[in-house]
mmCIF file of C-alpha atoms in Angstrom:
data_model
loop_
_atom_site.group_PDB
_atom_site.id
_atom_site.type_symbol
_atom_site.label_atom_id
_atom_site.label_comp_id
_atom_site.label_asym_id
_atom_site.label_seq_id
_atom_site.Cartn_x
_atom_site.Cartn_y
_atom_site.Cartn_z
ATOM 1 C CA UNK O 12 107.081 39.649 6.657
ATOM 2 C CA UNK O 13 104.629 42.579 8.004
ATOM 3 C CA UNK O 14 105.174 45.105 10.342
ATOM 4 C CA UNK O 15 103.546 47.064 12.258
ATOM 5 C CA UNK O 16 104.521 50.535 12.419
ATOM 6 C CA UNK O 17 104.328 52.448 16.430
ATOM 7 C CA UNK O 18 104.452 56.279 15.405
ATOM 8 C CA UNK O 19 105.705 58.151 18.385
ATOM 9 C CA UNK O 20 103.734 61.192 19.422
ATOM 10 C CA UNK O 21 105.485 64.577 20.269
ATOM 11 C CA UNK O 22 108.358 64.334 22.438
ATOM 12 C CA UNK O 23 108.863 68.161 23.707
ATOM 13 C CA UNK O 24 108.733 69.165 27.452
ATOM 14 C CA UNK O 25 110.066 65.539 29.158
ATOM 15 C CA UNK O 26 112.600 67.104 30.892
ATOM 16 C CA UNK O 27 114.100 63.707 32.267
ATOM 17 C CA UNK O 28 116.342 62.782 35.130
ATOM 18 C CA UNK O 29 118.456 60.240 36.534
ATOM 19 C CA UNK O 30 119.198 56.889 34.895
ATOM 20 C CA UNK O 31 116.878 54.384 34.500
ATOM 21 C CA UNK O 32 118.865 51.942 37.406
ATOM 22 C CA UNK O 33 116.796 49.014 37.220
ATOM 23 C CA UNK O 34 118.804 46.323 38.445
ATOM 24 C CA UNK O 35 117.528 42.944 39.952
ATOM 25 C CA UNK O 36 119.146 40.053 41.334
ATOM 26 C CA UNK O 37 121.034 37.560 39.086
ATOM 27 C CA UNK O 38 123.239 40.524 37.738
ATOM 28 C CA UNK O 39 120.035 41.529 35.473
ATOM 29 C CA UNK O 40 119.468 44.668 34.695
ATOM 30 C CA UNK O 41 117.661 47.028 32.405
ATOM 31 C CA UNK O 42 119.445 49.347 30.452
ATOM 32 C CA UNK O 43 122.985 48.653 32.137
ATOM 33 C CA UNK O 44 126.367 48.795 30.952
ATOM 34 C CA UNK O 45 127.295 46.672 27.701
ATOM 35 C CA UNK O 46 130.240 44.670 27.293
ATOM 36 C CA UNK O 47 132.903 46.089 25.838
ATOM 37 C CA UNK O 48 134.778 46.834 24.051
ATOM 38 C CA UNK O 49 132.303 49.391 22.202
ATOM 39 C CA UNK O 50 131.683 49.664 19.862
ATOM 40 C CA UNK O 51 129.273 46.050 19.432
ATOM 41 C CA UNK O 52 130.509 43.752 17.246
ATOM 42 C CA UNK O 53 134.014 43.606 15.195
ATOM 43 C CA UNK O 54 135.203 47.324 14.052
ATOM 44 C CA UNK O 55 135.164 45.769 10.381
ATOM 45 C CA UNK O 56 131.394 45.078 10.657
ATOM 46 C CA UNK O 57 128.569 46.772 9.141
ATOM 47 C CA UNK O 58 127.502 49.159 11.201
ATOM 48 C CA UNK O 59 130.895 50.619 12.341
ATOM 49 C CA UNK O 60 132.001 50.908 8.523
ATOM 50 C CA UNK O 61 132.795 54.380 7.766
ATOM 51 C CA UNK O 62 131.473 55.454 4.951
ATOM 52 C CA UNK O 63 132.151 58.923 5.102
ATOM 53 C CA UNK O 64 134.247 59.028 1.301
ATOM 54 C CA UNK O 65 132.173 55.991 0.279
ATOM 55 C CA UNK O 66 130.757 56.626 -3.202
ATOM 56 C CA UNK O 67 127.043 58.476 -3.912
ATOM 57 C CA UNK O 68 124.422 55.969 -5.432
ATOM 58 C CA UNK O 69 123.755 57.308 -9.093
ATOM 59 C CA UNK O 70 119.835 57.235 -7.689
ATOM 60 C CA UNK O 71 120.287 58.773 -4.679
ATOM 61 C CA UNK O 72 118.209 62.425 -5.609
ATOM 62 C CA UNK O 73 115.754 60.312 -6.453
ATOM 63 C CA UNK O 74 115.266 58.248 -3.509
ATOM 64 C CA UNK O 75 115.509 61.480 -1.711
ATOM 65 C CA UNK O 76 112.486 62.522 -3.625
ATOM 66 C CA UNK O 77 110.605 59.216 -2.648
ATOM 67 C CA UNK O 78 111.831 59.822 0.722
ATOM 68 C CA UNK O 79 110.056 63.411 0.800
ATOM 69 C CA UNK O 80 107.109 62.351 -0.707
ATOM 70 C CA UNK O 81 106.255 65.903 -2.587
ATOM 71 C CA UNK O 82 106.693 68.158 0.484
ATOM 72 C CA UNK O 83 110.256 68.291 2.625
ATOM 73 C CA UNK O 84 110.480 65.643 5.243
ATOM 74 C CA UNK O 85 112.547 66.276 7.984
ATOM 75 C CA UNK O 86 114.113 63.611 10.734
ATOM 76 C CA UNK O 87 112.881 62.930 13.912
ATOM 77 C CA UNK O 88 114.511 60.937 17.149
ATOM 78 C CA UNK O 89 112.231 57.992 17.835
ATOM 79 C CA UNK O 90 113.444 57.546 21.365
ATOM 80 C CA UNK O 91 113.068 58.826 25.013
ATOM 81 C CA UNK O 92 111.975 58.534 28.098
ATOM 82 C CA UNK O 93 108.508 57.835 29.619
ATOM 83 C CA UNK O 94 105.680 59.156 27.470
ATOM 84 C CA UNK O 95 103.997 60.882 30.654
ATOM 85 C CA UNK O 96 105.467 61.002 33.880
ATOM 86 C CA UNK O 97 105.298 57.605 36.027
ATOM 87 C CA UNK O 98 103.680 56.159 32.946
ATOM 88 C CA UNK O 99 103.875 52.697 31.149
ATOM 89 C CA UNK O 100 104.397 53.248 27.615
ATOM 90 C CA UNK O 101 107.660 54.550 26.874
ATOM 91 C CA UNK O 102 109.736 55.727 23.580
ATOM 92 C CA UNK O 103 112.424 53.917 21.835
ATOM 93 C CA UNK O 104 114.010 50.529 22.141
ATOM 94 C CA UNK O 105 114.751 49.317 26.166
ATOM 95 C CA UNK O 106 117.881 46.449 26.502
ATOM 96 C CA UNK O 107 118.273 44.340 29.361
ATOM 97 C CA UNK O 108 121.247 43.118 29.906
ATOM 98 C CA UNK O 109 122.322 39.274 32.143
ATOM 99 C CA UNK O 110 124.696 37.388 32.904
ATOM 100 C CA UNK O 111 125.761 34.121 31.569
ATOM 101 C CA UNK O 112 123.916 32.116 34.352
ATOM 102 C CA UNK O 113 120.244 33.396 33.630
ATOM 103 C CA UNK O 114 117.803 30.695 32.619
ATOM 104 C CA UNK O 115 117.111 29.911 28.883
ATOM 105 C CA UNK O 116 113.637 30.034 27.814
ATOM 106 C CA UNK O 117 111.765 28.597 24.868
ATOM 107 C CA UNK O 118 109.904 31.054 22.432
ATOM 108 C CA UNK O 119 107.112 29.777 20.111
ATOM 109 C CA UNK O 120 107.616 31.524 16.863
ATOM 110 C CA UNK O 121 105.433 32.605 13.642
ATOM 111 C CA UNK O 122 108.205 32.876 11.623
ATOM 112 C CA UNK O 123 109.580 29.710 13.373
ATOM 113 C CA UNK O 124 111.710 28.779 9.333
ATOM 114 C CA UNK O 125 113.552 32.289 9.728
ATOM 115 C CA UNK O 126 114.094 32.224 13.533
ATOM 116 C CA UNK O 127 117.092 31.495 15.955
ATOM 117 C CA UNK O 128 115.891 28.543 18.991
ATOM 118 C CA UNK O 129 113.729 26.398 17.122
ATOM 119 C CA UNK O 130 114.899 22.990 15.383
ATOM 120 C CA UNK O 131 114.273 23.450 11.711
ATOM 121 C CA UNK O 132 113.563 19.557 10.982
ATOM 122 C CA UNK O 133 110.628 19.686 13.042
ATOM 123 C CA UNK O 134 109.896 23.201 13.464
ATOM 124 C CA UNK O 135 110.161 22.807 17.557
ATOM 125 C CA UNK O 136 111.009 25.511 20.018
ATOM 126 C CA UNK O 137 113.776 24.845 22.617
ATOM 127 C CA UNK O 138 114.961 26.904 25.880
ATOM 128 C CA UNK O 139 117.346 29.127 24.185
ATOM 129 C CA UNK O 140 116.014 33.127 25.114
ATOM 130 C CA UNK O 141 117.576 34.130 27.962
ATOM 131 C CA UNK O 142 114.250 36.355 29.582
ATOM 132 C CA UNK O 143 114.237 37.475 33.079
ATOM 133 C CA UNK O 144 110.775 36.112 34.283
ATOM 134 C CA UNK O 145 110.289 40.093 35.238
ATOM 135 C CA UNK O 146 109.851 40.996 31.647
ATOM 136 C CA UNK O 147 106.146 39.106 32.379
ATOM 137 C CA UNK O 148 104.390 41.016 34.237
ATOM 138 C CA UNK O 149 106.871 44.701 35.081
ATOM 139 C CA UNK O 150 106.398 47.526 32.605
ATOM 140 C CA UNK O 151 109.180 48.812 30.646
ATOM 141 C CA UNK O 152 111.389 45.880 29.345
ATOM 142 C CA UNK O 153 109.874 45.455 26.308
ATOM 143 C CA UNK O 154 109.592 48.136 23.284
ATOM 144 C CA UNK O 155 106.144 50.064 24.352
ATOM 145 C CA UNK O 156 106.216 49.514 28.142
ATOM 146 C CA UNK O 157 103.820 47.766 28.510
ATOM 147 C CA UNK O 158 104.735 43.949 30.473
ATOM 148 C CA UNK O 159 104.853 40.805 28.544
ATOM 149 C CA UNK O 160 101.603 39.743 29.637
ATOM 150 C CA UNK O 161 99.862 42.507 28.109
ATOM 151 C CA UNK O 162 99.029 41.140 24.100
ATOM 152 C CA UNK O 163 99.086 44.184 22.006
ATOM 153 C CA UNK O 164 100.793 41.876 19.003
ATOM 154 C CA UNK O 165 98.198 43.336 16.230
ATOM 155 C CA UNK O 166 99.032 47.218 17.214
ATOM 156 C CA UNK O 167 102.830 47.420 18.165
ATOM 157 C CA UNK O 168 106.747 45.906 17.229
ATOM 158 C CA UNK O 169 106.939 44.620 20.826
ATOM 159 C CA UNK O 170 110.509 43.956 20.474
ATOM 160 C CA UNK O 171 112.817 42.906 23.005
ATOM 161 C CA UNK O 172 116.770 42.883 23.192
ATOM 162 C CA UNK O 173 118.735 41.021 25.591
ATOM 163 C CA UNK O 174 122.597 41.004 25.961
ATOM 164 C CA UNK O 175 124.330 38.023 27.828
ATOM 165 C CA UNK O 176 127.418 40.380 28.629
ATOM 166 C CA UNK O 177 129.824 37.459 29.540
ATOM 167 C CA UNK O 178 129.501 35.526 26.100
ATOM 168 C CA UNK O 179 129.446 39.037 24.359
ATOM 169 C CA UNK O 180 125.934 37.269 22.760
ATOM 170 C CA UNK O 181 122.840 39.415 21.920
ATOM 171 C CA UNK O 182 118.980 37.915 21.502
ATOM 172 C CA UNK O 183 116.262 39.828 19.849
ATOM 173 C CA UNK O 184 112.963 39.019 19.497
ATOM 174 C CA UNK O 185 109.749 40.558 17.735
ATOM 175 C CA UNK O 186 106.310 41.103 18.476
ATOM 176 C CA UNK O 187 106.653 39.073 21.950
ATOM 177 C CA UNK O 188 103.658 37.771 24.455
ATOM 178 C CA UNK O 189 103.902 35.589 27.330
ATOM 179 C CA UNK O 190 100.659 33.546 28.299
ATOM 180 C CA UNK O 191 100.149 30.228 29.801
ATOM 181 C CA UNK O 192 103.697 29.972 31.277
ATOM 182 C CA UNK O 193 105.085 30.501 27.436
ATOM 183 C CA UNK O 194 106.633 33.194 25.437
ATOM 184 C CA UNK O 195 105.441 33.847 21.586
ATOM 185 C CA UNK O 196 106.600 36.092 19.046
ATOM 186 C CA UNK O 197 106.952 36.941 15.842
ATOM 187 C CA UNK O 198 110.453 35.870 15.046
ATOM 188 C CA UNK O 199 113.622 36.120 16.774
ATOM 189 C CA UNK O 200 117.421 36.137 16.115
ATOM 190 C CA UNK O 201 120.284 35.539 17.587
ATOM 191 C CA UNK O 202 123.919 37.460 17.106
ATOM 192 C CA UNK O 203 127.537 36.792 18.674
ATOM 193 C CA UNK O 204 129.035 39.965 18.600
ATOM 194 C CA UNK O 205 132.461 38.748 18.816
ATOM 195 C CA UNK O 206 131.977 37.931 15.490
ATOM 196 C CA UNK O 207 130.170 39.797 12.130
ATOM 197 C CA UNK O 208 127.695 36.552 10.471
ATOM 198 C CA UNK O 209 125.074 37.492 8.659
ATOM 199 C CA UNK O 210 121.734 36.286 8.418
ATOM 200 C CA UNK O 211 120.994 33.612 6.000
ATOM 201 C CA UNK O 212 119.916 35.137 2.712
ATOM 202 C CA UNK O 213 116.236 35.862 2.774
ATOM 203 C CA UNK O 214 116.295 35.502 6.762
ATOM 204 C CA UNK O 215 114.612 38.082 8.865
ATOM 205 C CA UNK O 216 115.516 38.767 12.190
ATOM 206 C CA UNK O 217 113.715 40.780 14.858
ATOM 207 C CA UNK O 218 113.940 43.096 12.359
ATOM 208 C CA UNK O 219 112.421 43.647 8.511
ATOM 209 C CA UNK O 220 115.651 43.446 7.409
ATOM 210 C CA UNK O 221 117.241 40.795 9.327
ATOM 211 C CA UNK O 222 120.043 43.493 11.011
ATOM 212 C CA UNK O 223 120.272 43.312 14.408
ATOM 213 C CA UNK O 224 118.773 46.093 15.972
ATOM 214 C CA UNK O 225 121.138 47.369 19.282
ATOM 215 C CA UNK O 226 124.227 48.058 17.494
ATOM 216 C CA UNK O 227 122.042 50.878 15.467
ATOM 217 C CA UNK O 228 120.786 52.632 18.536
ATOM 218 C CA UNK O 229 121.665 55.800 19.705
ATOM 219 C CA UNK O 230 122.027 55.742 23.045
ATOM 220 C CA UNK O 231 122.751 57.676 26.359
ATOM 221 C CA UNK O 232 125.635 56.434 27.853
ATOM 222 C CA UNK O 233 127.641 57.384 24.007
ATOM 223 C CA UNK O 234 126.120 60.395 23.457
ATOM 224 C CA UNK O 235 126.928 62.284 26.727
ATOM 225 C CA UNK O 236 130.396 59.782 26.640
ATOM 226 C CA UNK O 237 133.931 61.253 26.107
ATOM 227 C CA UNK O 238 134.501 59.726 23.170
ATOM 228 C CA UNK O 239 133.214 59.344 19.485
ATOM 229 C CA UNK O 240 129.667 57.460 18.603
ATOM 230 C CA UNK O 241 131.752 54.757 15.885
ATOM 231 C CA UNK O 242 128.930 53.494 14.438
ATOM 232 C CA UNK O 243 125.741 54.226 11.839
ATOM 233 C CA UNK O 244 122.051 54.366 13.204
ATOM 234 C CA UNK O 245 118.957 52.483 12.417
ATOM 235 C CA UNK O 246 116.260 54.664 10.461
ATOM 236 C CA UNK O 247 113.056 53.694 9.252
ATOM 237 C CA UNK O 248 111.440 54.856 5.635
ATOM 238 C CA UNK O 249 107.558 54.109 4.869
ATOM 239 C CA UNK O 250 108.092 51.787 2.384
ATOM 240 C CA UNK O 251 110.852 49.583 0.688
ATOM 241 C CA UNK O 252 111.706 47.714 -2.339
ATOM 242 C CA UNK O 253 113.387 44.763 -1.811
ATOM 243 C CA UNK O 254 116.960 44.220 -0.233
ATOM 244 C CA UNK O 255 120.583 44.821 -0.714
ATOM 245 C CA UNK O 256 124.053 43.930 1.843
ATOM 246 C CA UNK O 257 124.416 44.021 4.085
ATOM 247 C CA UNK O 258 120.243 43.433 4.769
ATOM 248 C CA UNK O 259 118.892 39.788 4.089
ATOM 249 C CA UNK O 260 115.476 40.223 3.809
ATOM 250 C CA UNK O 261 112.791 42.326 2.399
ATOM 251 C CA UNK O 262 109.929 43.704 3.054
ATOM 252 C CA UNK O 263 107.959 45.515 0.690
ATOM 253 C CA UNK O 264 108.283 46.177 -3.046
ATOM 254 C CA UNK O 265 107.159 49.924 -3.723
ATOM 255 C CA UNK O 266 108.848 51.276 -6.961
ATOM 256 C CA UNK O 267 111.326 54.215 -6.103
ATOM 257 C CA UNK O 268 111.752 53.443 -2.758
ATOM 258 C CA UNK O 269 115.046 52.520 -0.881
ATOM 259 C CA UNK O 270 115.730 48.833 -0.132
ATOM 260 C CA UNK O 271 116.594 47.604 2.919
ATOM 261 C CA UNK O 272 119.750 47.978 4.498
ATOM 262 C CA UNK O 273 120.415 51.067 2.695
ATOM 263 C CA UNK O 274 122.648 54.225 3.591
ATOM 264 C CA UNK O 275 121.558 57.363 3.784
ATOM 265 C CA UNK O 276 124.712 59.655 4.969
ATOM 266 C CA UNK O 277 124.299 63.370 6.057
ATOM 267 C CA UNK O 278 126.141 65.400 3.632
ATOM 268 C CA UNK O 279 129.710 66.316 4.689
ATOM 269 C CA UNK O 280 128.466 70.052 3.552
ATOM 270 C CA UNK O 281 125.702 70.635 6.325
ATOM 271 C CA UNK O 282 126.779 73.225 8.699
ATOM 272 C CA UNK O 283 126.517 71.507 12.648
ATOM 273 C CA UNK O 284 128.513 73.830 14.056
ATOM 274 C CA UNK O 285 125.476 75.801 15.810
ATOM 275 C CA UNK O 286 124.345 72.798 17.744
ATOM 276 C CA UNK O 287 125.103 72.174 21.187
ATOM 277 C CA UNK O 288 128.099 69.358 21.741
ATOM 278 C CA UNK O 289 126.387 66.115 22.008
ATOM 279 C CA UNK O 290 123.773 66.960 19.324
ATOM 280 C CA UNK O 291 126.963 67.562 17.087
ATOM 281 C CA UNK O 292 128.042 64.143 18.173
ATOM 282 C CA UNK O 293 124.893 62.336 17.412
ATOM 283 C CA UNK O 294 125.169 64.305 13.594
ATOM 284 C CA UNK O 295 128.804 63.864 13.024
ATOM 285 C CA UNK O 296 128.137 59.804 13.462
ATOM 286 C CA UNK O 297 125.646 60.171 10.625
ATOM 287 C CA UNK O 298 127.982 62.156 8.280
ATOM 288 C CA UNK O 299 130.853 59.085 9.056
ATOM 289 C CA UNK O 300 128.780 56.365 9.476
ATOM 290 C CA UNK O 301 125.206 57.031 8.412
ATOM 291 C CA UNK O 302 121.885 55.651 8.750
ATOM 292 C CA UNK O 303 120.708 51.878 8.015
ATOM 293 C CA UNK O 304 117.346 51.114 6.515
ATOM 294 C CA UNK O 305 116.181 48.713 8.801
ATOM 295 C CA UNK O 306 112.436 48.702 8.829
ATOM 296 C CA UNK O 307 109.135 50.369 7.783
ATOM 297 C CA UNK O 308 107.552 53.029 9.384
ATOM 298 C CA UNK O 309 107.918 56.641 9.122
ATOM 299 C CA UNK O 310 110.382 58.642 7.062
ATOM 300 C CA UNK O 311 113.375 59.185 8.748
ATOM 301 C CA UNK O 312 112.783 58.147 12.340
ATOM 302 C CA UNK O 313 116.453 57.523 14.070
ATOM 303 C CA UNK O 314 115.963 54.879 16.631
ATOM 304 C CA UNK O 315 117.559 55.248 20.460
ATOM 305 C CA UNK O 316 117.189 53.768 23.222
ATOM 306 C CA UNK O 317 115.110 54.373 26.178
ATOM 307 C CA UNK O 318 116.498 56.389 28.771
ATOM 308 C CA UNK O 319 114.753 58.672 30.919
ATOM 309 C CA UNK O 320 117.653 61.030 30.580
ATOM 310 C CA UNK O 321 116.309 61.736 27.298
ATOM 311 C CA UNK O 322 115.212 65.445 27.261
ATOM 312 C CA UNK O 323 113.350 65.697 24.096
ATOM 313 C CA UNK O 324 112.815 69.124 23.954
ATOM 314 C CA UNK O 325 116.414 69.905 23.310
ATOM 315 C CA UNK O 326 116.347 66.611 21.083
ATOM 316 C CA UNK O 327 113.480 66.775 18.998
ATOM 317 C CA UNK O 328 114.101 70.467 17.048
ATOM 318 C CA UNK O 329 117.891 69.698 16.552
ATOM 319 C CA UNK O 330 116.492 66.731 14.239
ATOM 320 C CA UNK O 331 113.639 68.440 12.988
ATOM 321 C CA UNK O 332 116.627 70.798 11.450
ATOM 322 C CA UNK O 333 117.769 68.177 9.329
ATOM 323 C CA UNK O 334 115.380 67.660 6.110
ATOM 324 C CA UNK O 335 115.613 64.887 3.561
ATOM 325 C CA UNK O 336 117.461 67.173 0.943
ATOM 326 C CA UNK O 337 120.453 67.200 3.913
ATOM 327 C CA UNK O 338 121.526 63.645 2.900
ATOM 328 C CA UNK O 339 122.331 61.150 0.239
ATOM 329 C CA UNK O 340 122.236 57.944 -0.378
ATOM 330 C CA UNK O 341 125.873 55.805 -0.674
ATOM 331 C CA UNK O 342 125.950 53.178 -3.121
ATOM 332 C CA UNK O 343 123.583 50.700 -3.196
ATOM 333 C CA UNK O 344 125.153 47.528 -1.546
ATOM 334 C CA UNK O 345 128.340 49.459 -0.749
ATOM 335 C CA UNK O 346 131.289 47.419 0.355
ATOM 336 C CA UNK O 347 134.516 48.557 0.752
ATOM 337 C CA UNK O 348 137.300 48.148 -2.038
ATOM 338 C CA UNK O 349 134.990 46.175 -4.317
ATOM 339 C CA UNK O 350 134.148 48.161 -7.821
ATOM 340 C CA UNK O 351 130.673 48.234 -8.796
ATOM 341 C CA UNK O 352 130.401 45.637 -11.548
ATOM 342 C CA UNK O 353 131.744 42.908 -9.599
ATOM 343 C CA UNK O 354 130.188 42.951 -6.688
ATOM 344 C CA UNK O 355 131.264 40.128 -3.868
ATOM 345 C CA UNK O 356 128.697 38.456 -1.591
ATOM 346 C CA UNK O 357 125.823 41.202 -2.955
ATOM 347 C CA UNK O 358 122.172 40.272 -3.653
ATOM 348 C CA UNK O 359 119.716 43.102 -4.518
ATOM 349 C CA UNK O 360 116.133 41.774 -4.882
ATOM 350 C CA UNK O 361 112.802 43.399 -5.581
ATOM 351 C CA UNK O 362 113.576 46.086 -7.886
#
């Protein structure tokens, strides 16, 4: 399945502040708190495995090689706030969290095969998407900024999560557009976090890989928290070669590069000490729990969430001090307890 990869431009100098306190009748808001308890989805499940004495894949230099691409690639924090003040296009994922009440919607799919909402007999959409009707025509709900109503579907993601907070249930859709009194997209998904399922095997989601996408944020409200960050991050690489656990689909087939859904972990070794306290946070999460492979785009961007507490200028150097050569890659398919010639529940494809 393509993709369309949204580069974000420098970050430095949006001081940011206040929280983004969107919140509308119905008990909707943007950006509000998440059910707990945190972190999403069962402790057992993929993104909140640590993997901190997990095993090094035998090819790991060399995917750090790929992943450099002849020069020394260092990471950068694809989220923030606004990208001018006042303005409509933001940085990083926004979530908007309901209630149980909301309306369901129907969503007419391109992927309809591989998406959540449709009946699969006849390929037919049904109300299933719970969208706040403001996601239409208001700025900021959906991955860019700009409304729903705005069809940029050929130049950006456009993704948008949602969170139904009393079910514990989390919708994600891709490359969304509302027109005619209907919502489109590209695919969507759909994930009870009470529990750890998997997509189907060859199933995208919202994302390449068919992960869900909120559970890999970093965001705010954890970072500047009093406790841990207990779980890995999403990261993008330019291009992919097939898939392995715990992703289920694939989305490019480029010799040497990683697959989908896997680990990168920054090395126990790599000194964090000079940072300030919730930078060292944000890097100690990566040395426990890593970063997922989740998409293409551009070489280690770490996505977050939008927040207009973001200050980016603190942000963006302490991840431009990490390079490629600071991590490694875990074992391809890594599960815990299971040896590596008899793998359970594994599929690697494309390579």
């Amino acid at each position: 399945m393509p993709r369309i990869t949204r580069v974000s431009g420098p970050l430095a100098g949006l001081a940011v502040a206040g929280a983004l306190g969107v919140v509308l009748a119905g008990a909707t808001s943007l950006g509000g708190p998440l059910p707990g308890p945190l972190p999403l989805f069962p402790a057992d499940n993929w993104w909140n495995l640590d993997i901190s004495t997990a095993p090094i894949d035998p090819g790991s230099s060399g995917y750090i090689a790929f992943i450099n691409n002849g020069g020394t690639r260092t990471a950068h924090p694809d989220f923030g706030g606004n990208v001018s003040p006042g303005s409509v296009q933001i940085y990083g994922f926004p979530y908007i969290v309901v209630d149980g009440t909301l309306a369901k919607r129907s969503v007419i799919f391109q992927y309809h095969r591989e998406s959540d909402g449709v009946d699969h007999a006849t390929g037919t959409s049904y109300p299933f998407y719970p969208i706040p009707d403001e996601a239409i025509t208001q700025a900021h709900w959906i991955e860019g900024g700009e409304p729903g109503n705005v069809d940029l579907r050929s130049s950006a993601d456009r993704h948008m999560l949602i969170v139904d907070r009393d079910r514990r249930h989390l919708y994600e859709l891709y490359n969304v557009f509302h027109t005619g009194g209907q919502w489109y997209a590209g695919s969507g998904a759909f994930f009870d976090m009470n529990t750890s399922g998997r997509r189907p095997d060859g199933w995208t989601s919202a994302d390449a890989a068919g992960l869900a996408i909120l559970p890999g944020l970093v965001r705010y409200d954890e970072v500047f928290g009093s406790g841990e960050i207990q779980h890995a991050f999403r990261v993008t690489v330019r291009q992919t070669n097939g898939y392995v656990y715990p992703a289920s689909h694939r989305a490019g087939s480029t010799l040497g590069a990683l697959p989908m859904g896997a680990r990168l972990r920054l090395k126990a070794s790599r000194d964090i000490s000079s940072f300030r306290p919730e930078i060292q946070k944000i890097f100690r999460a990566m040395k426990r729990y890593g970063l997922i492979v989740a998409d293409n785009g551009s070489d280690l961007y770490v996505s977050g969430a939008y927040d207009t507490r973001w200050d980016n200028s603190i942000l963006n150097p302490a991840f431009h001090s990490l390079t490629a050569n600071d991590f490694e890659i875990v074992r391809l398919g890594y599960i815990p307890d299971v040896v590596p010639n008899a793998p359970t529940n594994l599929r690697i494809v494309g390579y």
